[in-house]
């Protein structure tokens, strides 16, 4: 079975902090994705990566950056956390662009 | 314009009965994929079933089947013999062709409650 692991289920940070959300997959998948999920807005794509050191902006990249130094790991960075980034963050990976995406358990991030 | 529409914010079904969750989509691509995911209250997104636009037969996975009607642009999820553990949010999603990097577009979801 595909395993996508997110480093934290719950995280509380303060405004202005630099926040790192880590995601690791164990299936040698090429593609990795970061989404955020908000009530009434559904899931929205922040960034994705189709190869090591490659990244593409999704629909809402502002205020975020990503890093993919190794194939199995995709990090989401909040450069200077703000309260409007309080959300559920979901990482996903897929073998190919046309394969199903498999998700991690999510990180519920609160910015105070 | 919304690309994925799930018109049922919430639904109830009796245990052991079948239920259909509606999903319509909008795309001008010929090549696309349709997915259904389940999200229990614990938060994880669980992949259920996939239908490719060129697949001639409806996809099935155990108790899940996808009623794919291409001309109507609908991809309804059918859950047979509902179980209490099926209570969750269900999301329909679409991946368009082209160079979108496998990006998924999600609907707003349907909350399914299974009654004992």
Short mmCIF file of C-alpha atoms in Angstrom, two decimals, chain A residues 9 31 33 35 37 40-43 45 48 58-59 88 90 97-106 108, chain B residues 31 35 37 39 41-47 50 91 95-104 106-108:
data_model
loop_
_atom_site.label_atom_id
_atom_site.label_comp_id
_atom_site.label_asym_id
_atom_site.label_seq_id
_atom_site.Cartn_x
_atom_site.Cartn_y
_atom_site.Cartn_z
CA UNK A 9 -1.40 15.90 12.64
CA UNK A 31 4.63 13.61 -8.47
CA UNK A 33 1.25 17.88 -4.26
CA UNK A 35 -3.36 21.25 -0.95
CA UNK A 37 -8.74 22.51 2.65
CA UNK A 40 -16.87 26.15 1.92
CA UNK A 41 -13.83 26.39 -0.35
CA UNK A 42 -12.97 22.72 -0.74
CA UNK A 43 -9.45 21.59 -1.58
CA UNK A 45 -3.79 23.24 -4.87
CA UNK A 48 3.10 20.56 -6.97
CA UNK A 58 -0.93 25.76 -8.12
CA UNK A 59 -3.98 27.94 -7.65
CA UNK A 88 -6.01 21.81 7.00
CA UNK A 90 -2.97 17.78 2.76
CA UNK A 97 0.33 12.38 -13.90
CA UNK A 98 -2.66 10.25 -14.82
CA UNK A 99 -2.58 7.99 -11.79
CA UNK A 100 -4.67 8.46 -8.64
CA UNK A 101 -3.24 10.71 -5.99
CA UNK A 102 -2.74 9.19 -2.57
CA UNK A 103 -3.05 11.48 0.40
CA UNK A 104 -1.49 11.75 3.81
CA UNK A 105 -3.52 12.12 6.99
CA UNK A 106 -3.38 15.91 6.87
CA UNK A 108 -4.39 20.87 11.01
CA UNK B 31 -8.76 13.18 -22.19
CA UNK B 35 -11.89 10.28 -9.11
CA UNK B 37 -12.34 10.21 -2.50
CA UNK B 39 -12.77 11.76 3.92
CA UNK B 41 -13.98 12.88 10.29
CA UNK B 42 -10.37 12.01 11.15
CA UNK B 43 -9.30 13.97 8.06
CA UNK B 44 -7.41 11.62 5.75
CA UNK B 45 -8.44 11.48 2.09
CA UNK B 46 -8.95 7.93 0.91
CA UNK B 47 -8.92 7.14 -2.80
CA UNK B 50 -11.10 6.10 -10.87
CA UNK B 91 -15.41 14.27 -2.91
CA UNK B 95 -7.94 15.71 -13.66
CA UNK B 96 -7.86 17.39 -17.02
CA UNK B 97 -5.48 16.47 -19.78
CA UNK B 98 -2.74 18.63 -21.12
CA UNK B 99 0.15 19.96 -19.08
CA UNK B 100 -1.64 20.63 -15.84
CA UNK B 101 0.73 18.41 -13.95
CA UNK B 102 -1.91 16.02 -12.78
CA UNK B 103 -3.71 18.77 -10.89
CA UNK B 104 -7.02 17.66 -9.40
CA UNK B 106 -12.38 18.97 -6.40
CA UNK B 107 -16.08 19.41 -5.88
CA UNK B 108 -17.48 20.79 -2.63
#
